[in-house]
mmCIF file of N, CA, C and O in Angstrom:
data_model
loop_
_atom_site.group_PDB
_atom_site.id
_atom_site.type_symbol
_atom_site.label_atom_id
_atom_site.label_comp_id
_atom_site.label_asym_id
_atom_site.label_seq_id
_atom_site.Cartn_x
_atom_site.Cartn_y
_atom_site.Cartn_z
ATOM 1 N N MET M 1 -22.658 -35.432 -17.212
ATOM 2 C CA MET M 1 -23.436 -36.341 -18.031
ATOM 3 C C MET M 1 -23.983 -35.643 -19.278
ATOM 4 O O MET M 1 -24.052 -36.231 -20.345
ATOM 5 N N ALA M 2 -24.368 -34.378 -19.128
ATOM 6 C CA ALA M 2 -24.918 -33.644 -20.276
ATOM 7 C C ALA M 2 -23.875 -33.509 -21.371
ATOM 8 O O ALA M 2 -24.224 -33.556 -22.566
ATOM 9 N N GLU M 3 -22.632 -33.363 -20.987
ATOM 10 C CA GLU M 3 -21.573 -33.213 -21.978
ATOM 11 C C GLU M 3 -21.474 -34.446 -22.861
ATOM 12 O O GLU M 3 -21.250 -34.341 -24.067
ATOM 13 N N VAL M 4 -21.651 -35.607 -22.270
ATOM 14 C CA VAL M 4 -21.602 -36.854 -23.041
ATOM 15 C C VAL M 4 -22.762 -36.914 -24.030
ATOM 16 O O VAL M 4 -22.588 -37.305 -25.190
ATOM 17 N N VAL M 5 -23.929 -36.480 -23.584
ATOM 18 C CA VAL M 5 -25.110 -36.480 -24.473
ATOM 19 C C VAL M 5 -24.886 -35.511 -25.630
ATOM 20 O O VAL M 5 -25.202 -35.825 -26.784
ATOM 21 N N TYR M 6 -24.348 -34.330 -25.351
ATOM 22 C CA TYR M 6 -24.072 -33.366 -26.422
ATOM 23 C C TYR M 6 -23.109 -33.964 -27.448
ATOM 24 O O TYR M 6 -23.306 -33.850 -28.654
ATOM 25 N N PHE M 7 -22.061 -34.592 -26.949
ATOM 26 C CA PHE M 7 -21.068 -35.177 -27.846
ATOM 27 C C PHE M 7 -21.672 -36.319 -28.663
ATOM 28 O O PHE M 7 -21.431 -36.434 -29.865
ATOM 29 N N LEU M 8 -22.473 -37.156 -28.019
ATOM 30 C CA LEU M 8 -23.096 -38.270 -28.738
ATOM 31 C C LEU M 8 -24.093 -37.774 -29.786
ATOM 32 O O LEU M 8 -24.234 -38.384 -30.858
ATOM 33 N N CYS M 9 -24.785 -36.686 -29.507
ATOM 34 C CA CYS M 9 -25.696 -36.106 -30.493
ATOM 35 C C CYS M 9 -24.922 -35.620 -31.720
ATOM 36 O O CYS M 9 -25.354 -35.821 -32.856
ATOM 37 N N ALA M 10 -23.783 -34.978 -31.487
ATOM 38 C CA ALA M 10 -22.959 -34.523 -32.610
ATOM 39 C C ALA M 10 -22.438 -35.703 -33.411
ATOM 40 O O ALA M 10 -22.441 -35.681 -34.649
ATOM 41 N N LEU M 11 -22.026 -36.734 -32.725
ATOM 42 C CA LEU M 11 -21.515 -37.922 -33.402
ATOM 43 C C LEU M 11 -22.616 -38.634 -34.189
ATOM 44 O O LEU M 11 -22.394 -39.081 -35.327
ATOM 45 N N THR M 12 -23.806 -38.699 -33.641
ATOM 46 C CA THR M 12 -24.936 -39.314 -34.339
ATOM 47 C C THR M 12 -25.319 -38.518 -35.580
ATOM 48 O O THR M 12 -25.583 -39.097 -36.644
ATOM 49 N N SER M 13 -25.341 -37.204 -35.466
ATOM 50 C CA SER M 13 -25.651 -36.365 -36.627
ATOM 51 C C SER M 13 -24.608 -36.549 -37.719
ATOM 52 O O SER M 13 -24.956 -36.622 -38.905
ATOM 53 N N LEU M 14 -23.352 -36.624 -37.313
ATOM 54 C CA LEU M 14 -22.290 -36.831 -38.299
ATOM 55 C C LEU M 14 -22.442 -38.191 -38.985
ATOM 56 O O LEU M 14 -22.283 -38.292 -40.210
ATOM 57 N N SER M 15 -22.785 -39.206 -38.219
ATOM 58 C CA SER M 15 -22.988 -40.537 -38.804
ATOM 59 C C SER M 15 -24.150 -40.532 -39.790
ATOM 60 O O SER M 15 -24.060 -41.122 -40.876
ATOM 61 N N CYS M 16 -25.239 -39.874 -39.430
ATOM 62 C CA CYS M 16 -26.384 -39.782 -40.346
ATOM 63 C C CYS M 16 -25.995 -39.046 -41.616
ATOM 64 O O CYS M 16 -26.383 -39.450 -42.726
ATOM 65 N N PHE M 17 -25.242 -37.962 -41.471
ATOM 66 C CA PHE M 17 -24.803 -37.218 -42.659
ATOM 67 C C PHE M 17 -23.973 -38.102 -43.581
ATOM 68 O O PHE M 17 -24.217 -38.143 -44.792
ATOM 69 N N VAL M 18 -23.014 -38.814 -43.017
ATOM 70 C CA VAL M 18 -22.131 -39.651 -43.838
ATOM 71 C C VAL M 18 -22.926 -40.763 -44.534
ATOM 72 O O VAL M 18 -22.758 -40.993 -45.739
ATOM 73 N N LEU M 19 -23.810 -41.410 -43.801
ATOM 74 C CA LEU M 19 -24.582 -42.501 -44.399
ATOM 75 C C LEU M 19 -25.531 -41.997 -45.485
ATOM 76 O O LEU M 19 -25.656 -42.612 -46.551
ATOM 77 N N LEU M 20 -26.198 -40.878 -45.231
ATOM 78 C CA LEU M 20 -27.100 -40.331 -46.239
ATOM 79 C C LEU M 20 -26.335 -39.842 -47.465
ATOM 80 O O LEU M 20 -26.779 -40.027 -48.610
ATOM 81 N N PHE M 21 -25.184 -39.229 -47.248
ATOM 82 C CA PHE M 21 -24.391 -38.731 -48.371
ATOM 83 C C PHE M 21 -23.869 -39.889 -49.230
ATOM 84 O O PHE M 21 -23.891 -39.813 -50.460
ATOM 85 N N ARG M 22 -23.424 -40.952 -48.569
ATOM 86 C CA ARG M 22 -22.965 -42.131 -49.309
ATOM 87 C C ARG M 22 -24.112 -42.759 -50.087
ATOM 88 O O ARG M 22 -23.927 -43.195 -51.236
ATOM 89 N N ALA M 23 -25.296 -42.798 -49.492
ATOM 90 C CA ALA M 23 -26.457 -43.354 -50.191
ATOM 91 C C ALA M 23 -26.820 -42.488 -51.394
ATOM 92 O O ALA M 23 -27.190 -43.009 -52.457
ATOM 93 N N TRP M 24 -26.723 -41.176 -51.232
ATOM 94 C CA TRP M 24 -27.012 -40.292 -52.358
ATOM 95 C C TRP M 24 -26.001 -40.498 -53.492
ATOM 96 O O TRP M 24 -26.389 -40.534 -54.659
ATOM 97 N N ARG M 25 -24.726 -40.643 -53.154
ATOM 98 C CA ARG M 25 -23.703 -40.858 -54.191
ATOM 99 C C ARG M 25 -23.941 -42.165 -54.925
ATOM 100 O O ARG M 25 -23.637 -42.277 -56.112
ATOM 101 N N GLY M 26 -24.481 -43.142 -54.244
ATOM 102 C CA GLY M 26 -24.733 -44.424 -54.876
ATOM 103 C C GLY M 26 -25.983 -44.457 -55.715
ATOM 104 O O GLY M 26 -26.010 -45.071 -56.789
ATOM 105 N N SER M 27 -27.022 -43.759 -55.266
ATOM 106 C CA SER M 27 -28.303 -43.848 -55.965
ATOM 107 C C SER M 27 -28.626 -42.617 -56.794
ATOM 108 O O SER M 27 -29.335 -42.704 -57.792
ATOM 109 N N GLY M 28 -28.146 -41.453 -56.364
ATOM 110 C CA GLY M 28 -28.442 -40.219 -57.081
ATOM 111 C C GLY M 28 -29.804 -39.636 -56.753
ATOM 112 O O GLY M 28 -30.233 -38.677 -57.393
ATOM 113 N N ALA M 29 -30.482 -40.182 -55.749
ATOM 114 C CA ALA M 29 -31.793 -39.660 -55.350
ATOM 115 C C ALA M 29 -31.616 -38.302 -54.676
ATOM 116 O O ALA M 29 -30.863 -38.178 -53.710
ATOM 117 N N ARG M 30 -32.326 -37.313 -55.176
ATOM 118 C CA ARG M 30 -32.136 -35.949 -54.683
ATOM 119 C C ARG M 30 -32.588 -35.763 -53.237
ATOM 120 O O ARG M 30 -32.007 -34.974 -52.496
ATOM 121 N N LEU M 31 -33.603 -36.493 -52.834
ATOM 122 C CA LEU M 31 -34.070 -36.353 -51.458
ATOM 123 C C LEU M 31 -32.999 -36.797 -50.462
ATOM 124 O O LEU M 31 -32.875 -36.221 -49.377
ATOM 125 N N LEU M 32 -32.205 -37.790 -50.840
ATOM 126 C CA LEU M 32 -31.091 -38.199 -49.983
ATOM 127 C C LEU M 32 -30.061 -37.080 -49.864
ATOM 128 O O LEU M 32 -29.475 -36.866 -48.800
ATOM 129 N N PHE M 33 -29.839 -36.364 -50.967
ATOM 130 C CA PHE M 33 -28.898 -35.242 -50.926
ATOM 131 C C PHE M 33 -29.386 -34.162 -49.965
ATOM 132 O O PHE M 33 -28.623 -33.679 -49.122
ATOM 133 N N TRP M 34 -30.656 -33.784 -50.089
ATOM 134 C CA TRP M 34 -31.176 -32.723 -49.217
ATOM 135 C C TRP M 34 -31.213 -33.180 -47.760
ATOM 136 O O TRP M 34 -30.965 -32.398 -46.842
ATOM 137 N N SER M 35 -31.506 -34.449 -47.547
ATOM 138 C CA SER M 35 -31.489 -34.971 -46.180
ATOM 139 C C SER M 35 -30.077 -34.959 -45.612
ATOM 140 O O SER M 35 -29.866 -34.629 -44.434
ATOM 141 N N SER M 36 -29.099 -35.306 -46.443
ATOM 142 C CA SER M 36 -27.714 -35.278 -45.959
ATOM 143 C C SER M 36 -27.275 -33.850 -45.650
ATOM 144 O O SER M 36 -26.555 -33.617 -44.674
ATOM 145 N N MET M 37 -27.719 -32.886 -46.447
ATOM 146 C CA MET M 37 -27.369 -31.490 -46.165
ATOM 147 C C MET M 37 -28.020 -31.024 -44.862
ATOM 148 O O MET M 37 -27.433 -30.250 -44.096
ATOM 149 N N CYS M 38 -29.235 -31.486 -44.607
ATOM 150 C CA CYS M 38 -29.895 -31.170 -43.335
ATOM 151 C C CYS M 38 -29.074 -31.713 -42.173
ATOM 152 O O CYS M 38 -28.837 -31.003 -41.190
ATOM 153 N N PHE M 39 -28.620 -32.943 -42.288
ATOM 154 C CA PHE M 39 -27.840 -33.517 -41.198
ATOM 155 C C PHE M 39 -26.445 -32.905 -41.115
ATOM 156 O O PHE M 39 -25.856 -32.879 -40.029
ATOM 157 N N ALA M 40 -25.929 -32.400 -42.201
ATOM 158 C CA ALA M 40 -24.671 -31.644 -42.116
ATOM 159 C C ALA M 40 -24.875 -30.399 -41.256
ATOM 160 O O ALA M 40 -24.043 -30.071 -40.396
ATOM 161 N N GLY M 41 -25.993 -29.729 -41.486
ATOM 162 C CA GLY M 41 -26.315 -28.567 -40.653
ATOM 163 C C GLY M 41 -26.536 -28.949 -39.198
ATOM 164 O O GLY M 41 -26.115 -28.229 -38.281
ATOM 165 N N MET M 42 -27.198 -30.083 -38.973
ATOM 166 C CA MET M 42 -27.412 -30.540 -37.600
ATOM 167 C C MET M 42 -26.090 -30.911 -36.930
ATOM 168 O O MET M 42 -25.924 -30.720 -35.723
ATOM 169 N N THR M 43 -25.146 -31.420 -37.728
ATOM 170 C CA THR M 43 -23.828 -31.713 -37.176
ATOM 171 C C THR M 43 -23.136 -30.423 -36.731
ATOM 172 O O THR M 43 -22.562 -30.360 -35.636
ATOM 173 N N VAL M 44 -23.219 -29.411 -37.568
ATOM 174 C CA VAL M 44 -22.632 -28.116 -37.195
ATOM 175 C C VAL M 44 -23.337 -27.558 -35.960
ATOM 176 O O VAL M 44 -22.695 -27.042 -35.031
ATOM 177 N N ASN M 45 -24.654 -27.691 -35.938
ATOM 178 C CA ASN M 45 -25.429 -27.208 -34.798
ATOM 179 C C ASN M 45 -24.994 -27.903 -33.505
ATOM 180 O O ASN M 45 -24.775 -27.259 -32.479
ATOM 181 N N ASN M 46 -24.870 -29.223 -33.544
ATOM 182 C CA ASN M 46 -24.477 -29.956 -32.346
ATOM 183 C C ASN M 46 -23.025 -29.698 -31.962
ATOM 184 O O ASN M 46 -22.691 -29.686 -30.772
ATOM 185 N N THR M 47 -22.174 -29.466 -32.949
ATOM 186 C CA THR M 47 -20.788 -29.100 -32.639
ATOM 187 C C THR M 47 -20.740 -27.737 -31.943
ATOM 188 O O THR M 47 -19.992 -27.543 -30.978
ATOM 189 N N LEU M 48 -21.554 -26.810 -32.442
ATOM 190 C CA LEU M 48 -21.628 -25.508 -31.771
ATOM 191 C C LEU M 48 -22.171 -25.648 -30.355
ATOM 192 O O LEU M 48 -21.752 -24.927 -29.440
ATOM 193 N N LEU M 49 -23.100 -26.591 -30.162
ATOM 194 C CA LEU M 49 -23.629 -26.836 -28.818
ATOM 195 C C LEU M 49 -22.537 -27.331 -27.878
ATOM 196 O O LEU M 49 -22.425 -26.863 -26.733
ATOM 197 N N VAL M 50 -21.700 -28.242 -28.366
ATOM 198 C CA VAL M 50 -20.585 -28.740 -27.551
ATOM 199 C C VAL M 50 -19.628 -27.600 -27.228
ATOM 200 O O VAL M 50 -19.184 -27.443 -26.078
ATOM 201 N N LEU M 51 -19.327 -26.790 -28.244
ATOM 202 C CA LEU M 51 -18.420 -25.662 -28.000
ATOM 203 C C LEU M 51 -19.025 -24.671 -27.011
ATOM 204 O O LEU M 51 -18.325 -24.140 -26.138
ATOM 205 N N ASP M 52 -20.307 -24.429 -27.154
ATOM 206 C CA ASP M 52 -20.984 -23.438 -26.308
ATOM 207 C C ASP M 52 -21.113 -23.911 -24.869
ATOM 208 O O ASP M 52 -20.885 -23.140 -23.929
ATOM 209 N N LYS M 53 -21.480 -25.158 -24.664
ATOM 210 C CA LYS M 53 -21.780 -25.639 -23.311
ATOM 211 C C LYS M 53 -20.608 -26.319 -22.606
ATOM 212 O O LYS M 53 -20.565 -26.353 -21.386
ATOM 213 N N VAL M 54 -19.671 -26.880 -23.378
ATOM 214 C CA VAL M 54 -18.595 -27.658 -22.763
ATOM 215 C C VAL M 54 -17.253 -26.930 -22.839
ATOM 216 O O VAL M 54 -16.565 -26.772 -21.836
ATOM 217 N N VAL M 55 -16.889 -26.481 -24.038
ATOM 218 C CA VAL M 55 -15.553 -25.901 -24.232
ATOM 219 C C VAL M 55 -15.491 -24.469 -23.705
ATOM 220 O O VAL M 55 -14.564 -24.102 -22.983
ATOM 221 N N PHE M 56 -16.485 -23.649 -24.078
ATOM 222 C CA PHE M 56 -16.517 -22.242 -23.656
ATOM 223 C C PHE M 56 -17.814 -21.953 -22.897
ATOM 224 O O PHE M 56 -18.654 -21.189 -23.385
ATOM 225 N N PRO M 57 -18.008 -22.510 -21.715
ATOM 226 C CA PRO M 57 -19.318 -22.369 -21.061
ATOM 227 C C PRO M 57 -19.653 -20.952 -20.614
ATOM 228 O O PRO M 57 -20.822 -20.589 -20.568
ATOM 229 N N THR M 58 -18.664 -20.146 -20.280
ATOM 230 C CA THR M 58 -18.973 -18.800 -19.779
ATOM 231 C C THR M 58 -18.399 -17.696 -20.651
ATOM 232 O O THR M 58 -18.816 -16.543 -20.512
ATOM 233 N N GLU M 59 -17.471 -18.034 -21.540
ATOM 234 C CA GLU M 59 -16.801 -16.992 -22.307
ATOM 235 C C GLU M 59 -17.647 -16.448 -23.450
ATOM 236 O O GLU M 59 -17.663 -15.245 -23.688
ATOM 237 N N VAL M 60 -18.336 -17.334 -24.164
ATOM 238 C CA VAL M 60 -19.104 -16.903 -25.339
ATOM 239 C C VAL M 60 -20.503 -17.501 -25.280
ATOM 240 O O VAL M 60 -20.739 -18.522 -24.639
ATOM 241 N N ASP M 61 -21.420 -16.836 -25.969
ATOM 242 C CA ASP M 61 -22.781 -17.345 -26.099
ATOM 243 C C ASP M 61 -23.039 -17.602 -27.581
ATOM 244 O O ASP M 61 -23.145 -16.670 -28.371
ATOM 245 N N LEU M 62 -23.115 -18.865 -27.950
ATOM 246 C CA LEU M 62 -23.328 -19.241 -29.351
ATOM 247 C C LEU M 62 -24.777 -19.595 -29.627
ATOM 248 O O LEU M 62 -25.088 -20.215 -30.645
ATOM 249 N N GLY M 63 -25.677 -19.202 -28.750
ATOM 250 C CA GLY M 63 -27.079 -19.560 -28.900
ATOM 251 C C GLY M 63 -27.699 -19.072 -30.190
ATOM 252 O O GLY M 63 -28.425 -19.810 -30.871
ATOM 253 N N THR M 64 -27.407 -17.848 -30.565
ATOM 254 C CA THR M 64 -27.964 -17.302 -31.806
ATOM 255 C C THR M 64 -27.418 -18.039 -33.017
ATOM 256 O O THR M 64 -28.167 -18.353 -33.948
ATOM 257 N N TRP M 65 -26.144 -18.336 -33.005
ATOM 258 C CA TRP M 65 -25.540 -19.060 -34.123
ATOM 259 C C TRP M 65 -26.123 -20.463 -34.236
ATOM 260 O O TRP M 65 -26.374 -20.965 -35.331
ATOM 261 N N ARG M 66 -26.325 -21.103 -33.083
ATOM 262 C CA ARG M 66 -26.901 -22.454 -33.104
ATOM 263 C C ARG M 66 -28.300 -22.443 -33.687
ATOM 264 O O ARG M 66 -28.654 -23.299 -34.500
ATOM 265 N N LEU M 67 -29.095 -21.449 -33.307
ATOM 266 C CA LEU M 67 -30.453 -21.366 -33.838
ATOM 267 C C LEU M 67 -30.449 -21.074 -35.331
ATOM 268 O O LEU M 67 -31.257 -21.635 -36.087
ATOM 269 N N ALA M 68 -29.550 -20.212 -35.779
ATOM 270 C CA ALA M 68 -29.473 -19.881 -37.202
ATOM 271 C C ALA M 68 -29.070 -21.104 -38.025
ATOM 272 O O ALA M 68 -29.648 -21.356 -39.098
ATOM 273 N N VAL M 69 -28.115 -21.863 -37.535
ATOM 274 C CA VAL M 69 -27.680 -23.066 -38.251
ATOM 275 C C VAL M 69 -28.792 -24.115 -38.271
ATOM 276 O O VAL M 69 -29.039 -24.758 -39.303
ATOM 277 N N ALA M 70 -29.499 -24.264 -37.157
ATOM 278 C CA ALA M 70 -30.605 -25.231 -37.110
ATOM 279 C C ALA M 70 -31.714 -24.825 -38.069
ATOM 280 O O ALA M 70 -32.281 -25.681 -38.775
ATOM 281 N N LEU M 71 -32.008 -23.536 -38.128
ATOM 282 C CA LEU M 71 -33.031 -23.056 -39.064
ATOM 283 C C LEU M 71 -32.614 -23.319 -40.506
ATOM 284 O O LEU M 71 -33.419 -23.788 -41.322
ATOM 285 N N ALA M 72 -31.366 -23.030 -40.837
ATOM 286 C CA ALA M 72 -30.875 -23.269 -42.196
ATOM 287 C C ALA M 72 -30.940 -24.753 -42.540
ATOM 288 O O ALA M 72 -31.322 -25.125 -43.667
ATOM 289 N N ALA M 73 -30.604 -25.617 -41.589
ATOM 290 C CA ALA M 73 -30.640 -27.061 -41.844
ATOM 291 C C ALA M 73 -32.052 -27.542 -42.113
ATOM 292 O O ALA M 73 -32.293 -28.302 -43.071
ATOM 293 N N VAL M 74 -32.988 -27.078 -41.328
ATOM 294 C CA VAL M 74 -34.376 -27.499 -41.527
ATOM 295 C C VAL M 74 -34.920 -26.928 -42.836
ATOM 296 O O VAL M 74 -35.662 -27.601 -43.557
ATOM 297 N N LEU M 75 -34.549 -25.692 -43.149
ATOM 298 C CA LEU M 75 -34.999 -25.101 -44.410
ATOM 299 C C LEU M 75 -34.459 -25.867 -45.616
ATOM 300 O O LEU M 75 -35.139 -25.993 -46.639
ATOM 301 N N LEU M 76 -33.240 -26.383 -45.511
ATOM 302 C CA LEU M 76 -32.698 -27.211 -46.594
ATOM 303 C C LEU M 76 -33.550 -28.457 -46.806
ATOM 304 O O LEU M 76 -33.857 -28.836 -47.945
ATOM 305 N N LEU M 77 -33.949 -29.088 -45.718
ATOM 306 C CA LEU M 77 -34.781 -30.285 -45.832
ATOM 307 C C LEU M 77 -36.162 -29.935 -46.386
ATOM 308 O O LEU M 77 -36.683 -30.654 -47.259
ATOM 309 N N VAL M 78 -36.747 -28.848 -45.936
ATOM 310 C CA VAL M 78 -38.054 -28.425 -46.451
ATOM 311 C C VAL M 78 -37.952 -28.114 -47.937
ATOM 312 O O VAL M 78 -38.823 -28.505 -48.727
ATOM 313 N N PHE M 79 -36.892 -27.417 -48.338
ATOM 314 C CA PHE M 79 -36.687 -27.120 -49.750
ATOM 315 C C PHE M 79 -36.585 -28.407 -50.565
ATOM 316 O O PHE M 79 -37.183 -28.522 -51.640
ATOM 317 N N GLY M 80 -35.845 -29.370 -50.045
ATOM 318 C CA GLY M 80 -35.721 -30.647 -50.752
ATOM 319 C C GLY M 80 -37.038 -31.379 -50.852
ATOM 320 O O GLY M 80 -37.354 -31.971 -51.884
ATOM 321 N N LEU M 81 -37.827 -31.352 -49.796
ATOM 322 C CA LEU M 81 -39.130 -32.011 -49.831
ATOM 323 C C LEU M 81 -40.064 -31.340 -50.829
ATOM 324 O O LEU M 81 -40.797 -32.015 -51.568
ATOM 325 N N VAL M 82 -40.048 -30.021 -50.858
ATOM 326 C CA VAL M 82 -40.909 -29.300 -51.807
ATOM 327 C C VAL M 82 -40.435 -29.549 -53.230
ATOM 328 O O VAL M 82 -41.241 -29.763 -54.140
ATOM 329 N N TRP M 83 -39.141 -29.552 -53.438
ATOM 330 C CA TRP M 83 -38.581 -29.768 -54.772
ATOM 331 C C TRP M 83 -38.969 -31.158 -55.285
ATOM 332 O O TRP M 83 -39.302 -31.321 -56.463
ATOM 333 N N GLU M 84 -38.919 -32.156 -54.411
ATOM 334 C CA GLU M 84 -39.263 -33.515 -54.818
ATOM 335 C C GLU M 84 -40.738 -33.650 -55.127
ATOM 336 O O GLU M 84 -41.132 -34.483 -55.927
ATOM 337 N N GLU M 85 -41.564 -32.829 -54.494
ATOM 338 C CA GLU M 85 -43.000 -32.912 -54.706
ATOM 339 C C GLU M 85 -43.373 -32.455 -56.104
ATOM 340 O O GLU M 85 -44.325 -32.955 -56.690
ATOM 341 N N GLU M 86 -42.625 -31.514 -56.673
ATOM 342 C CA GLU M 86 -42.967 -30.935 -57.983
ATOM 343 C C GLU M 86 -42.659 -31.841 -59.110
ATOM 344 O O GLU M 86 -42.170 -32.743 -59.306
#
């Protein structure tokens, strides 16, 4: 059951990225761009989670990579929020 949740999380993140990116292309609002980049990172993070827990459960440990990607994604969103504030 956990595998299905991991996959659905990756699919949801990808959907959010696509919708936010399309909205940014249509409107040009910078906050939409930074939000879409955050969700791109979350998509990579969730894909790494699927690879780590489902595809290669005992062979490799991608925990550090997942945390680094999640940190980068959140930092992109924080940067976008700060940039919009100025």
